[in-house]
Amino acid sequence: MPASCKTILASRVSASFRDQIKQDIKERNIRPKLVGFLANEDPAASKYAEWTAKTCAETGVEFELRKVDKNDLEEKITEANEDKSINGIMIYYPVYGGKQDLYLQSCVSTLKDVEGLCHKFVYNVYHNIRYVDDNETMKCIIPCTPLAIVKILEYIGVYNSVLPYGNRLYGRTITVVNRSEIVGRPLAALLANDGAKVFSVDVNGIQVFTRGTGIKLSAHKVEDVDLSVEEVVSQSDVVITGVPTPKYKLPTAYLKDGVIAINFSSFANFEDDVKTRASIFVPSVGKVTVAMLERNLLRLHDYQNNLTEKTV
Amino acid sequence: MPASCKTILASRVSASFRDQIKQDIKERNIRPKLVGFLANEDPAASKYAEWTAKTCAETGVEFELRKVDKNDLEEKITEANEDKSINGIMIYYPVYGGKQDLYLQSCVSTLKDVEGLCHKFVYNVYHNIRYVDDNETMKCIIPCTPLAIVKILEYIGVYNSVLPYGNRLYGRTITVVNRSEIVGRPLAALLANDGAKVFSVDVNGIQVFTRGTGIKLSAHKVEDVDLSVEEVVSQSDVVITGVPTPKYKLPTAYLKDGVIAINFSSFANFEDDVKTRASIFVPSVGKVTVAMLERNLLRLHDYQNNLTEKTV
């Protein structure tokens, strides 16, 4: 039998989450409200906003898109933070594009941060802290694109459910091409926290994230490595790309046979012939990200109403 | 009488602060401890660390420089956050140079953040929130380079003490060339909060910060402006530069006669003939920044020991 590659679409992975969210909202007769702020003219951001609106309509979430001038955004966020009718807030990035965007991420109230990008939630990912509270009743919100990729990896069997929770990637080598503060770096940390050896590739060099012996639980360890992209990709079971330009193409020749290839960039980062090497190819993740936004929204809705996992 | 320019050295401005800090430490018989983390090979950072050590030795502050690998820095910060013998923590930037540095800024405990760069303190600057607590007993920590520049402006009489506190820059037009998240943007906000019209110049364009009618107190307002650097500089009473490259030189021809010129870059951003136009020239601010670090350290030391302004 010739080798063949299976393409897994995000819509397929997101379907089960969407159905579950829809059912949960219906049964509980609630109507959580999400506000999205769009302060750019980026077509990818508009597309993402469209998907959010469409999925929310399908699942019973009230979604309101607010188009604002970037210089007014912070004030509008503060107003939404204080508005009790709003359960979740998200921002379509980039706004300014530089460090000011990271500042904006932390302006969203922790209790409404569906994207999981405020400092507290990102810090918890890096420190492998899984609950917001000491009593472990409130699970942390995880940045939604990294979380979507974890859910895809679970769906396609990269997480081994025979292994104990928190160690289900033990033995896996994964390369992540992108080390942004929004996706690549938290994703590398999440995967390492679950036991994988993760090569993090970026224009600034290559690092390896492994389970370390940090001070909090078993947080990951980061080291610079002196290897080429080809050297790290060729030893990886999973290769995940997220380079935000149409110019970047990861050479198929670098991939090992049977690799799992996942692209989260809005541009195609793998070459057209990627399926000649890959066993599973996931061309995009956006729809799973939107499902995770909704999942985070429901969780925050419950925290706002003091309904935690142990009390519901 | 021919026009002449007065050069004001940072050492002169810092002297009075240093003396006051020294006296305060001696009289109260305390020995606050500051830990500085150096995780780069940047000569400007090493110079800044040397100055910190020297000034601390002179004033009675215990200073410990910890040279660490950048990949271990976050863990070392967390250890220092938890170490009760340490009153203040600072980091010599850049570490990674990108957005990850902004993440690191917020890893320092608020109660030990002598640089005033964690999200909470920076947020408070932007929202013109001047106290940490509702009872107004604990003043906010202000990012130390912007604070140093404010103190220099007070020293050279740009702040008009005849006007009420919070409005002492009313009528002043100021250009700040640099809109970094560490210095330029918070500085522009501080000056606008005190009543100035501030042009903020950066590679991404020019904005004007003015006193606005924001939701919290009278926080500043930001608008994009369609003017050239020459147009904004030529109408400014004060021009402050902080471009981190030896290549940048602000043309003296842009300056209006009698302008006050202040450079906070470690490179000379004004041309050699700046004194032919300026009435006051401040070639560097580093020593005042170190004095502000110590001032913030003493304040945090007192907060840690529950000694607030109204109880001491």
Coordinates of C-alpha atoms in Angstrom, one line a residue:
Chain A
M1 CA 0.0 0.0 0.0
P2 CA 1.5 3.4 -1.0
A3 CA 2.0 5.9 1.7
S4 CA -0.8 8.4 1.9
C5 CA -1.5 11.6 3.8
K6 CA -4.7 12.3 5.6
T7 CA -5.8 16.0 5.7
I8 CA -7.6 17.0 8.8
L9 CA -9.7 20.2 8.5
A10 CA -10.1 22.5 11.5
S11 CA -13.9 22.4 10.9
R12 CA -13.9 18.7 11.7
V13 CA -12.0 19.1 14.9
S14 CA -14.1 22.1 16.0
A15 CA -17.4 20.4 15.3
S16 CA -17.5 18.4 18.5
F17 CA -16.6 21.3 20.6
R18 CA -19.1 23.5 18.9
D19 CA -21.9 21.0 19.5
Q20 CA -21.0 20.6 23.1
I21 CA -21.0 24.4 23.7
K22 CA -24.3 24.8 21.9
Q23 CA -25.9 22.1 24.0
D24 CA -24.5 23.5 27.2
I25 CA -25.8 27.0 26.5
K26 CA -29.2 25.6 25.5
E27 CA -29.6 23.3 28.5
R28 CA -28.6 26.0 31.0
N29 CA -30.6 28.6 29.2
I30 CA -27.9 31.2 29.4
R31 CA -26.7 33.8 26.8
P32 CA -23.1 34.7 27.4
K33 CA -21.9 37.9 25.7
L34 CA -18.6 38.3 23.9
V35 CA -17.3 41.7 22.6
G36 CA -14.6 41.7 20.0
F37 CA -12.6 44.9 19.3
L38 CA -11.4 45.5 15.7
A39 CA -8.9 48.4 15.4
N40 CA -7.1 47.5 12.2
E41 CA -7.8 47.0 8.5
D42 CA -6.0 43.6 8.4
P43 CA -7.9 41.2 6.2
A44 CA -6.9 38.2 8.3
A45 CA -8.3 39.9 11.4
S46 CA -11.6 40.7 9.6
K47 CA -11.8 37.0 8.5
Y48 CA -11.3 35.9 12.1
A49 CA -14.0 38.4 13.3
E50 CA -16.4 36.9 10.6
W51 CA -15.8 33.4 11.9
T52 CA -16.3 34.5 15.4
A53 CA -19.6 36.1 14.6
K54 CA -20.8 33.0 12.6
T55 CA -19.8 30.5 15.2
C56 CA -21.3 32.5 18.0
A57 CA -24.6 32.8 16.1
E58 CA -24.6 29.0 15.6
T59 CA -23.9 28.2 19.3
G60 CA -26.1 30.8 21.0
V61 CA -23.4 33.2 22.1
E62 CA -24.2 36.9 21.8
F63 CA -21.4 38.5 19.8
E64 CA -20.8 42.2 19.3
L65 CA -18.1 43.5 17.0
R66 CA -16.9 47.0 18.0
K67 CA -14.8 48.8 15.4
V68 CA -12.8 51.4 17.1
D69 CA -9.9 53.8 16.4
K70 CA -6.7 52.3 17.8
N71 CA -6.0 55.4 19.9
D72 CA -9.4 54.9 21.6
L73 CA -9.1 51.2 22.1
E74 CA -7.7 51.2 25.7
E75 CA -10.5 53.4 26.9
K76 CA -13.1 51.2 25.2
I77 CA -11.5 48.1 26.8
T78 CA -11.8 49.7 30.2
E79 CA -15.4 50.5 29.7
A80 CA -16.1 46.9 28.6
N81 CA -14.2 45.6 31.7
E82 CA -16.6 47.6 33.9
D83 CA -19.8 46.6 31.9
K84 CA -21.5 43.7 33.8
S85 CA -23.5 42.7 30.7
I86 CA -20.3 41.6 29.0
N87 CA -18.8 38.2 29.8
G88 CA -15.8 38.1 27.5
I89 CA -13.6 40.6 25.7
M90 CA -11.2 39.9 22.8
I91 CA -9.0 42.1 20.5
Y92 CA -8.2 41.4 16.9
Y93 CA -4.4 41.8 16.7
P94 CA -2.3 43.4 15.5
V95 CA -3.3 46.9 16.7
Y96 CA 0.0 48.8 16.8
G97 CA 2.0 45.7 15.9
G98 CA 4.8 46.3 18.4
K99 CA 5.3 46.0 22.2
Q100 CA 2.2 48.2 22.8
D101 CA 0.1 45.3 21.7
L102 CA 1.5 43.3 24.6
Y103 CA 0.6 46.2 26.9
L104 CA -3.0 46.1 25.5
Q105 CA -3.3 42.3 26.2
S106 CA -2.9 43.0 29.9
C107 CA -5.5 45.8 29.9
V108 CA -8.3 43.2 29.5
S109 CA -9.7 42.2 32.9
T110 CA -8.5 38.7 33.9
L111 CA -12.1 37.7 34.5
K112 CA -13.1 38.6 30.9
D113 CA -10.0 37.6 29.0
V114 CA -11.3 34.9 26.7
E115 CA -8.0 35.0 24.7
G116 CA -6.0 34.1 27.8
L117 CA -3.4 36.7 26.8
C118 CA -3.1 38.8 29.9
H119 CA 0.1 38.5 31.9
K120 CA -1.4 36.4 34.6
F121 CA -2.6 33.7 32.3
V122 CA 0.5 33.6 30.1
Y123 CA 2.7 33.6 33.3
N124 CA 0.7 30.6 34.5
V125 CA 1.4 28.7 31.3
Y126 CA 5.1 29.3 31.6
H127 CA 5.0 28.2 35.3
N128 CA 2.8 25.2 34.6
I129 CA 0.2 26.6 37.1
R130 CA -3.1 25.0 36.1
Y131 CA -5.5 26.6 38.5
V132 CA -6.3 30.3 39.2
D133 CA -7.1 29.6 42.9
D134 CA -5.4 27.7 45.6
N135 CA -8.4 25.4 46.1
E136 CA -8.1 24.3 42.5
T137 CA -11.7 25.0 41.6
M138 CA -11.0 27.5 38.8
K139 CA -8.9 26.2 35.9
C140 CA -6.7 28.8 34.2
I141 CA -7.6 30.2 30.9
I142 CA -5.1 29.1 28.3
P143 CA -4.2 31.3 25.3
C144 CA -6.7 30.2 22.6
T145 CA -4.5 29.5 19.6
P146 CA -2.0 27.4 21.6
L147 CA -5.0 25.7 23.2
A148 CA -6.6 25.0 19.8
I149 CA -3.3 23.3 18.7
V150 CA -3.2 21.2 21.8
K151 CA -6.8 20.1 21.1
I152 CA -5.9 19.3 17.5
L153 CA -2.9 17.2 18.8
E154 CA -5.3 15.4 21.1
Y155 CA -7.8 14.8 18.3
I156 CA -5.2 13.3 16.0
G157 CA -3.7 11.1 18.7
V158 CA -0.4 12.8 19.4
Y159 CA -1.3 13.0 23.0
N160 CA -1.1 9.5 24.3
S161 CA -4.1 9.0 26.7
V162 CA -2.5 5.8 28.1
L163 CA 0.1 8.0 29.8
P164 CA -0.8 10.0 32.9
Y165 CA -2.3 13.5 32.5
G166 CA 0.5 16.1 32.3
N167 CA 2.9 13.6 30.6
R168 CA 1.0 12.6 27.5
L169 CA 3.6 13.9 25.1
Y170 CA 6.5 12.1 26.7
G171 CA 8.8 10.7 24.0
R172 CA 7.5 13.2 21.3
T173 CA 9.8 15.6 19.5
I174 CA 8.0 18.7 18.2
T175 CA 9.2 21.7 16.2
V176 CA 7.3 25.0 16.4
V177 CA 8.3 27.6 13.8
N178 CA 7.3 30.9 15.5
R179 CA 8.2 32.1 18.9
S180 CA 5.7 35.0 19.3
E181 CA 4.5 35.9 22.7
I182 CA 0.9 35.3 21.5
V183 CA 1.3 31.8 20.1
G184 CA 4.7 30.2 19.6
R185 CA 6.3 30.7 23.0
P186 CA 3.3 29.7 25.1
L187 CA 2.6 26.8 22.8
A188 CA 6.2 25.5 23.1
A189 CA 5.9 25.8 26.9
L190 CA 2.5 24.0 27.0
L191 CA 3.9 21.1 25.0
A192 CA 7.0 20.9 27.1
N193 CA 4.9 21.0 30.3
D194 CA 3.1 17.9 28.9
G195 CA 6.4 16.1 28.4
A196 CA 7.5 16.8 24.8
K197 CA 10.9 17.9 23.6
V198 CA 10.1 21.1 21.7
F199 CA 12.4 22.9 19.3
S200 CA 11.3 26.5 19.1
V201 CA 12.5 28.1 15.8
D202 CA 12.5 31.9 15.2
V203 CA 14.6 34.5 13.4
N204 CA 16.4 35.0 16.7
G205 CA 17.6 31.4 16.8
I206 CA 16.6 28.0 17.9
Q207 CA 15.8 27.0 21.5
V208 CA 14.8 23.7 23.0
F209 CA 12.0 23.6 25.6
T210 CA 12.0 20.5 27.8
R211 CA 10.4 19.5 31.1
G212 CA 12.7 21.0 33.6
T213 CA 13.0 21.1 37.4
G214 CA 11.7 24.6 37.9
I215 CA 10.6 25.9 41.2
K216 CA 6.8 25.7 40.5
L217 CA 5.6 22.1 39.8
S218 CA 7.6 20.8 36.8
A219 CA 7.8 23.9 34.6
H220 CA 9.7 23.6 31.4
K221 CA 13.4 24.5 30.9
V222 CA 14.7 26.5 27.9
E223 CA 18.1 26.3 26.3
D224 CA 19.6 27.8 23.2
V225 CA 20.7 25.1 20.7
D226 CA 23.3 25.3 18.0
L227 CA 21.4 23.3 15.3
S228 CA 20.0 24.3 11.9
V229 CA 16.3 24.3 11.1
E230 CA 16.9 21.2 8.9
E231 CA 18.5 19.4 11.8
V232 CA 15.7 20.0 14.2
V233 CA 12.8 19.6 11.7
S234 CA 14.3 16.3 10.4
Q235 CA 14.1 14.7 13.9
S236 CA 10.6 16.0 14.7
D237 CA 7.5 13.8 14.9
V238 CA 5.3 16.9 14.6
V239 CA 6.1 20.2 12.9
I240 CA 3.9 23.2 13.6
T241 CA 4.3 26.4 11.5
G242 CA 3.1 29.9 12.1
V243 CA 5.1 32.4 10.0
P244 CA 3.0 35.4 9.1
T245 CA 4.2 35.8 5.5
P246 CA 3.4 34.2 2.2
K247 CA 7.1 34.1 1.5
Y248 CA 8.0 31.5 4.1
K249 CA 7.9 27.9 3.0
L250 CA 9.3 25.1 5.1
P251 CA 11.1 22.8 2.6
T252 CA 9.4 19.4 2.4
A253 CA 12.8 17.8 2.1
Y254 CA 13.5 18.6 5.7
L255 CA 10.5 16.6 7.0
K256 CA 10.8 13.0 8.1
D257 CA 8.5 10.5 6.6
G258 CA 5.2 10.2 8.4
V259 CA 5.5 13.5 10.1
I260 CA 2.4 15.4 11.4
A261 CA 2.4 18.8 9.8
I262 CA 0.2 21.6 11.3
N263 CA 0.0 25.2 10.0
F264 CA -1.5 28.0 12.0
S265 CA -0.4 30.9 9.9
S266 CA -3.0 32.5 7.7
F267 CA -0.5 31.8 4.9
A268 CA 0.5 28.3 3.7
N269 CA 3.9 27.7 5.3
F270 CA 4.4 24.2 4.0
E271 CA 5.2 23.5 0.3
D272 CA 2.5 22.1 -2.0
D273 CA 4.1 18.7 -1.9
V274 CA 4.0 18.4 1.9
K275 CA 1.6 15.4 1.6
T276 CA 4.3 13.3 0.0
R277 CA 6.0 13.2 3.4
A278 CA 3.4 13.9 6.0
S279 CA 1.0 11.3 7.5
I280 CA -1.4 13.9 8.7
F281 CA -1.6 17.5 7.5
V282 CA -3.7 20.2 9.2
P283 CA -3.7 23.2 6.9
S284 CA -5.3 25.7 9.3
V285 CA -6.5 25.9 12.9
G286 CA -8.7 29.1 13.0
K287 CA -12.0 27.4 13.5
V288 CA -10.7 25.4 16.5
T289 CA -9.4 28.7 17.9
V290 CA -12.9 30.2 17.7
A291 CA -14.3 27.1 19.5
M292 CA -11.7 27.6 22.2
L293 CA -12.6 31.3 22.5
E294 CA -16.2 30.1 23.2
R295 CA -15.0 27.5 25.6
N296 CA -13.0 30.1 27.5
L297 CA -16.0 32.4 27.5
L298 CA -18.3 29.8 29.1
R299 CA -15.7 29.2 31.8
L300 CA -15.3 32.9 32.5
H301 CA -19.1 33.3 32.5
D302 CA -19.2 30.7 35.3
Y303 CA -16.4 32.3 37.2
Q304 CA -18.1 35.6 37.1
N305 CA -21.3 34.0 38.4
N306 CA -19.3 32.0 41.1
L307 CA -20.1 28.7 39.4
T308 CA -16.8 26.8 39.6
E309 CA -16.1 23.2 38.6
K310 CA -16.6 21.9 42.0
T311 CA -19.8 23.8 42.8
V312 CA -21.6 23.2 39.5
Chain B
M1 CA 24.8 90.1 25.2
P2 CA 25.1 87.1 22.8
A3 CA 22.9 84.1 23.2
S4 CA 24.5 81.4 25.1
C5 CA 23.5 77.9 26.1
K6 CA 23.8 76.4 29.6
T7 CA 24.7 72.8 29.8
I8 CA 23.1 71.0 32.7
L9 CA 24.8 67.7 33.7
A10 CA 22.8 64.8 35.2
S11 CA 25.3 64.6 38.0
R12 CA 24.3 68.1 39.2
V13 CA 20.5 67.3 39.2
S14 CA 21.1 63.9 40.9
A15 CA 23.3 65.3 43.7
S16 CA 20.4 66.7 45.8
F17 CA 18.4 63.5 45.5
R18 CA 21.4 61.4 46.3
D19 CA 22.2 63.5 49.4
Q20 CA 18.6 63.3 50.6
I21 CA 18.5 59.5 50.1
K22 CA 21.8 59.1 51.9
Q23 CA 20.7 61.2 54.9
D24 CA 17.4 59.3 55.1
I25 CA 19.1 55.9 55.1
K26 CA 21.5 57.1 57.7
E27 CA 19.0 58.7 60.1
R28 CA 16.7 55.8 59.9
N29 CA 19.5 53.3 60.2
I30 CA 18.1 51.0 57.5
R31 CA 19.9 49.1 54.8
P32 CA 17.6 48.5 51.8
K33 CA 18.8 45.9 49.4
L34 CA 18.6 46.1 45.6
V35 CA 19.3 43.2 43.2
G36 CA 20.1 43.9 39.6
F37 CA 19.9 41.2 37.0
L38 CA 22.3 41.4 34.0
A39 CA 21.6 38.9 31.2
N40 CA 23.2 40.6 28.2
E41 CA 26.6 41.8 27.0
D42 CA 25.4 45.3 26.1
P43 CA 28.1 47.9 27.1
A44 CA 25.4 50.5 27.9
A45 CA 23.7 48.0 30.3
S46 CA 27.1 47.3 32.0
K47 CA 27.7 51.0 32.3
Y48 CA 24.3 51.5 33.9
A49 CA 25.0 48.6 36.3
E50 CA 28.4 50.2 37.3
W51 CA 26.6 53.5 38.0
T52 CA 24.0 51.7 40.1
A53 CA 26.7 50.0 42.1
K54 CA 28.7 53.2 42.6
T55 CA 25.6 55.3 43.6
C56 CA 24.3 52.6 46.0
A57 CA 27.7 52.4 47.7
E58 CA 27.7 56.1 48.2
T59 CA 24.2 56.3 49.6
G60 CA 24.2 53.2 51.8
V61 CA 22.1 50.9 49.7
E62 CA 23.2 47.3 49.5
F63 CA 23.5 46.4 45.8
E64 CA 24.0 43.0 44.4
L65 CA 24.6 42.4 40.7
R66 CA 23.5 39.0 39.5
K67 CA 24.8 37.9 36.1
V68 CA 22.5 35.2 34.7
D69 CA 21.8 33.4 31.5
K70 CA 18.8 35.0 29.8
N71 CA 17.0 31.6 29.7
D72 CA 17.3 31.3 33.5
L73 CA 16.3 34.9 34.2
E74 CA 12.6 34.4 34.8
E75 CA 13.3 31.7 37.4
K76 CA 15.9 33.9 39.2
I77 CA 13.4 36.8 39.3
T78 CA 10.8 34.5 40.9
E79 CA 13.3 33.4 43.5
A80 CA 14.2 37.1 44.2
N81 CA 10.5 38.0 44.4
E82 CA 10.1 35.4 47.2
D83 CA 13.3 36.4 49.1
K84 CA 12.4 38.6 52.0
S85 CA 15.9 40.0 52.3
I86 CA 15.5 41.8 48.9
N87 CA 13.6 45.0 48.8
G88 CA 14.0 45.9 45.1
I89 CA 14.6 44.1 41.8
M90 CA 15.8 45.6 38.5
I91 CA 16.7 44.1 35.1
Y92 CA 19.2 45.6 32.7
Y93 CA 17.4 45.6 29.4
P94 CA 17.5 44.5 26.6
V95 CA 17.3 40.8 27.5
Y96 CA 15.7 39.2 24.4
G97 CA 15.1 42.6 22.8
G98 CA 11.5 41.9 21.6
K99 CA 8.1 41.5 23.2
Q100 CA 9.5 38.9 25.6
D101 CA 11.2 41.7 27.5
L102 CA 7.8 43.3 28.2
Y103 CA 6.7 39.9 29.5
L104 CA 9.7 39.9 31.8
Q105 CA 8.9 43.4 33.1
S106 CA 5.7 42.1 34.6
C107 CA 7.4 39.1 36.2
V108 CA 8.9 41.3 38.8
S109 CA 6.7 41.5 41.9
T110 CA 4.8 44.9 42.1
L111 CA 6.1 45.4 45.6
K112 CA 9.8 45.1 44.5
D113 CA 9.6 46.8 41.1
V114 CA 12.0 49.7 41.5
E115 CA 11.9 50.4 37.8
G116 CA 8.1 50.8 37.8
L117 CA 7.8 48.8 34.6
C118 CA 5.3 46.1 35.6
H119 CA 1.9 46.4 33.9
K120 CA 0.2 47.8 36.9
F121 CA 2.5 50.8 37.3
V122 CA 2.7 51.5 33.6
Y123 CA -1.1 51.2 33.4
N124 CA -1.5 53.7 36.3
V125 CA 0.7 56.2 34.4
Y126 CA -1.5 56.0 31.4
H127 CA -4.7 56.4 33.4
N128 CA -3.2 59.2 35.6
I129 CA -3.8 57.1 38.7
R130 CA -1.3 58.5 41.3
Y131 CA -1.9 56.2 44.3
V132 CA -1.7 52.4 44.6
D133 CA -4.4 52.3 47.2
D134 CA -7.9 53.8 47.6
N135 CA -6.9 55.6 50.8
E136 CA -4.1 57.4 48.9
T137 CA -1.4 56.5 51.4
M138 CA 0.9 54.7 48.8
K139 CA 2.0 56.7 45.8
C140 CA 2.5 54.8 42.6
I141 CA 6.0 53.9 41.5
I142 CA 6.7 55.7 38.2
P143 CA 9.0 54.2 35.5
C144 CA 12.4 55.5 36.5
T145 CA 13.7 57.1 33.3
P146 CA 10.5 59.0 32.6
L147 CA 10.5 60.0 36.2
A148 CA 14.2 61.2 35.9
I149 CA 13.2 63.4 33.0
V150 CA 10.3 64.9 34.9
K151 CA 12.7 65.7 37.8
I152 CA 15.1 67.3 35.3
L153 CA 12.3 69.4 33.8
E154 CA 11.4 70.5 37.4
Y155 CA 15.0 71.3 38.2
I156 CA 15.4 73.5 35.1
G157 CA 12.1 75.3 35.6
V158 CA 10.0 73.8 32.9
Y159 CA 7.4 72.8 35.5
N160 CA 5.9 76.1 36.7
S161 CA 5.4 75.8 40.4
V162 CA 3.1 78.8 40.4
L163 CA 0.5 76.6 38.7
P164 CA -1.4 74.0 40.6
Y165 CA 0.0 70.5 41.0
G166 CA -1.0 68.3 38.1
N167 CA -1.2 71.2 35.7
R168 CA 2.3 72.7 35.9
L169 CA 3.2 72.1 32.2
Y170 CA 0.1 73.9 31.0
G171 CA 1.0 76.0 27.9
R172 CA 4.2 74.0 27.1
T173 CA 4.7 72.1 23.9
I174 CA 7.2 69.2 24.1
T175 CA 8.5 66.8 21.5
V176 CA 9.6 63.3 22.6
V177 CA 11.5 61.4 19.9
N178 CA 11.0 57.8 21.0
R179 CA 7.8 56.0 21.8
S180 CA 9.1 52.9 23.4
E181 CA 7.0 51.1 26.1
I182 CA 9.9 51.7 28.6
V183 CA 10.5 55.4 28.2
G184 CA 9.0 57.4 25.4
R185 CA 5.3 56.4 25.6
P186 CA 5.0 56.6 29.5
L187 CA 7.0 59.9 29.4
A188 CA 4.6 61.4 26.8
A189 CA 1.7 60.4 29.0
L190 CA 3.2 61.8 32.2
L191 CA 3.9 65.1 30.5
A192 CA 0.4 65.3 29.0
N193 CA -1.2 64.3 32.4
D194 CA 0.6 67.4 33.8
G195 CA -0.9 69.7 31.1
A196 CA 1.6 69.8 28.3
K197 CA 0.9 69.3 24.6
V198 CA 3.3 66.5 23.6
F199 CA 4.3 65.4 20.2
S200 CA 5.4 61.8 20.3
V201 CA 7.7 60.9 17.3
D202 CA 8.6 57.4 16.3
V203 CA 9.3 55.4 13.1
N204 CA 5.6 54.5 13.1
G205 CA 4.5 58.1 12.9
I206 CA 3.7 61.1 15.0
Q207 CA 1.1 61.3 17.7
V208 CA 0.0 64.1 19.9
F209 CA -0.8 63.5 23.6
T210 CA -2.9 66.1 25.3
R211 CA -4.9 66.3 28.5
G212 CA -8.1 64.5 27.5
T213 CA -11.4 63.8 29.2
G214 CA -10.8 60.1 29.8
I215 CA -12.8 58.0 32.2
K216 CA -10.2 58.0 35.0
L217 CA -9.4 61.5 36.4
S218 CA -8.1 63.6 33.5
A219 CA -6.0 61.0 31.6
H220 CA -4.4 62.1 28.4
K221 CA -5.8 61.7 24.9
V222 CA -3.8 60.4 21.9
E223 CA -4.3 61.3 18.3
D224 CA -2.3 60.7 15.1
V225 CA -1.1 63.8 13.5
D226 CA -0.2 64.4 9.9
L227 CA 2.9 66.7 10.5
S228 CA 6.6 66.3 9.8
V229 CA 9.3 66.0 12.4
E230 CA 10.5 69.5 11.4
E231 CA 7.0 70.9 11.9
V232 CA 6.5 69.5 15.4
V233 CA 10.1 70.1 16.6
S234 CA 10.0 73.7 15.3
Q235 CA 7.0 74.6 17.5
S236 CA 8.4 72.8 20.7
D237 CA 9.7 74.5 23.8
V238 CA 11.4 71.3 24.9
V239 CA 12.8 68.6 22.7
I240 CA 13.6 65.2 24.3
T241 CA 15.4 62.5 22.3
G242 CA 16.0 58.9 23.0
V243 CA 16.9 57.1 19.8
P244 CA 19.2 54.1 20.5
T245 CA 21.6 54.5 17.6
P246 CA 24.6 56.6 16.9
K247 CA 23.3 57.3 13.4
Y248 CA 20.3 59.4 14.5
K249 CA 20.9 63.1 14.7
L250 CA 18.1 65.6 15.1
P251 CA 18.9 68.5 12.8
T252 CA 19.7 71.7 14.8
A253 CA 18.0 73.7 12.0
Y254 CA 14.6 72.2 13.2
L255 CA 15.0 73.7 16.7
K256 CA 13.5 77.0 17.7
D257 CA 15.7 79.5 19.3
G258 CA 16.0 79.1 23.1
V259 CA 14.7 75.5 23.0
I260 CA 15.5 73.2 25.9
A261 CA 17.2 70.1 24.5
I262 CA 17.4 66.8 26.6
N263 CA 18.9 63.6 25.4
F264 CA 18.3 60.3 27.2
S265 CA 19.8 58.0 24.6
S266 CA 23.2 56.5 25.4
F267 CA 24.2 58.0 22.0
A268 CA 24.3 61.7 21.2
N269 CA 21.0 62.4 19.3
F270 CA 21.6 66.1 18.9
E271 CA 24.1 67.6 16.5
D272 CA 27.3 69.1 17.8
D273 CA 26.1 72.6 17.2
V274 CA 22.9 72.2 19.3
K275 CA 24.1 74.9 21.7
T276 CA 23.8 77.5 19.0
R277 CA 20.1 77.2 19.3
A278 CA 19.3 75.7 22.7
S279 CA 19.1 77.8 25.9
I280 CA 19.6 74.7 28.1
F281 CA 21.1 71.4 27.0
V282 CA 21.0 68.2 29.0
P283 CA 23.3 65.7 27.3
S284 CA 22.4 62.7 29.4
V285 CA 20.1 61.6 32.2
G286 CA 21.5 58.3 33.4
K287 CA 22.6 59.5 36.9
V288 CA 19.2 61.0 37.7
T289 CA 17.7 57.6 36.6
V290 CA 19.8 55.8 39.2
A291 CA 18.8 58.3 41.8
M292 CA 15.1 57.7 41.0
L293 CA 15.8 53.9 41.2
E294 CA 17.0 54.5 44.8
R295 CA 14.1 56.8 45.5
N296 CA 11.6 54.1 44.3
L297 CA 13.6 51.5 46.3
L298 CA 13.1 53.5 49.6
R299 CA 9.4 53.9 48.8
L300 CA 9.0 50.1 48.2
H301 CA 11.1 49.3 51.3
D302 CA 8.6 51.3 53.3
Y303 CA 5.5 49.7 51.7
Q304 CA 7.0 46.3 52.4
N305 CA 7.3 47.3 56.0
N306 CA 3.9 48.9 56.1
L307 CA 5.3 52.4 56.5
T308 CA 3.3 54.5 54.2
E309 CA 3.4 58.3 53.9
K310 CA 0.6 58.9 56.3
T311 CA 1.9 56.6 59.0
V312 CA 5.5 57.6 59.0

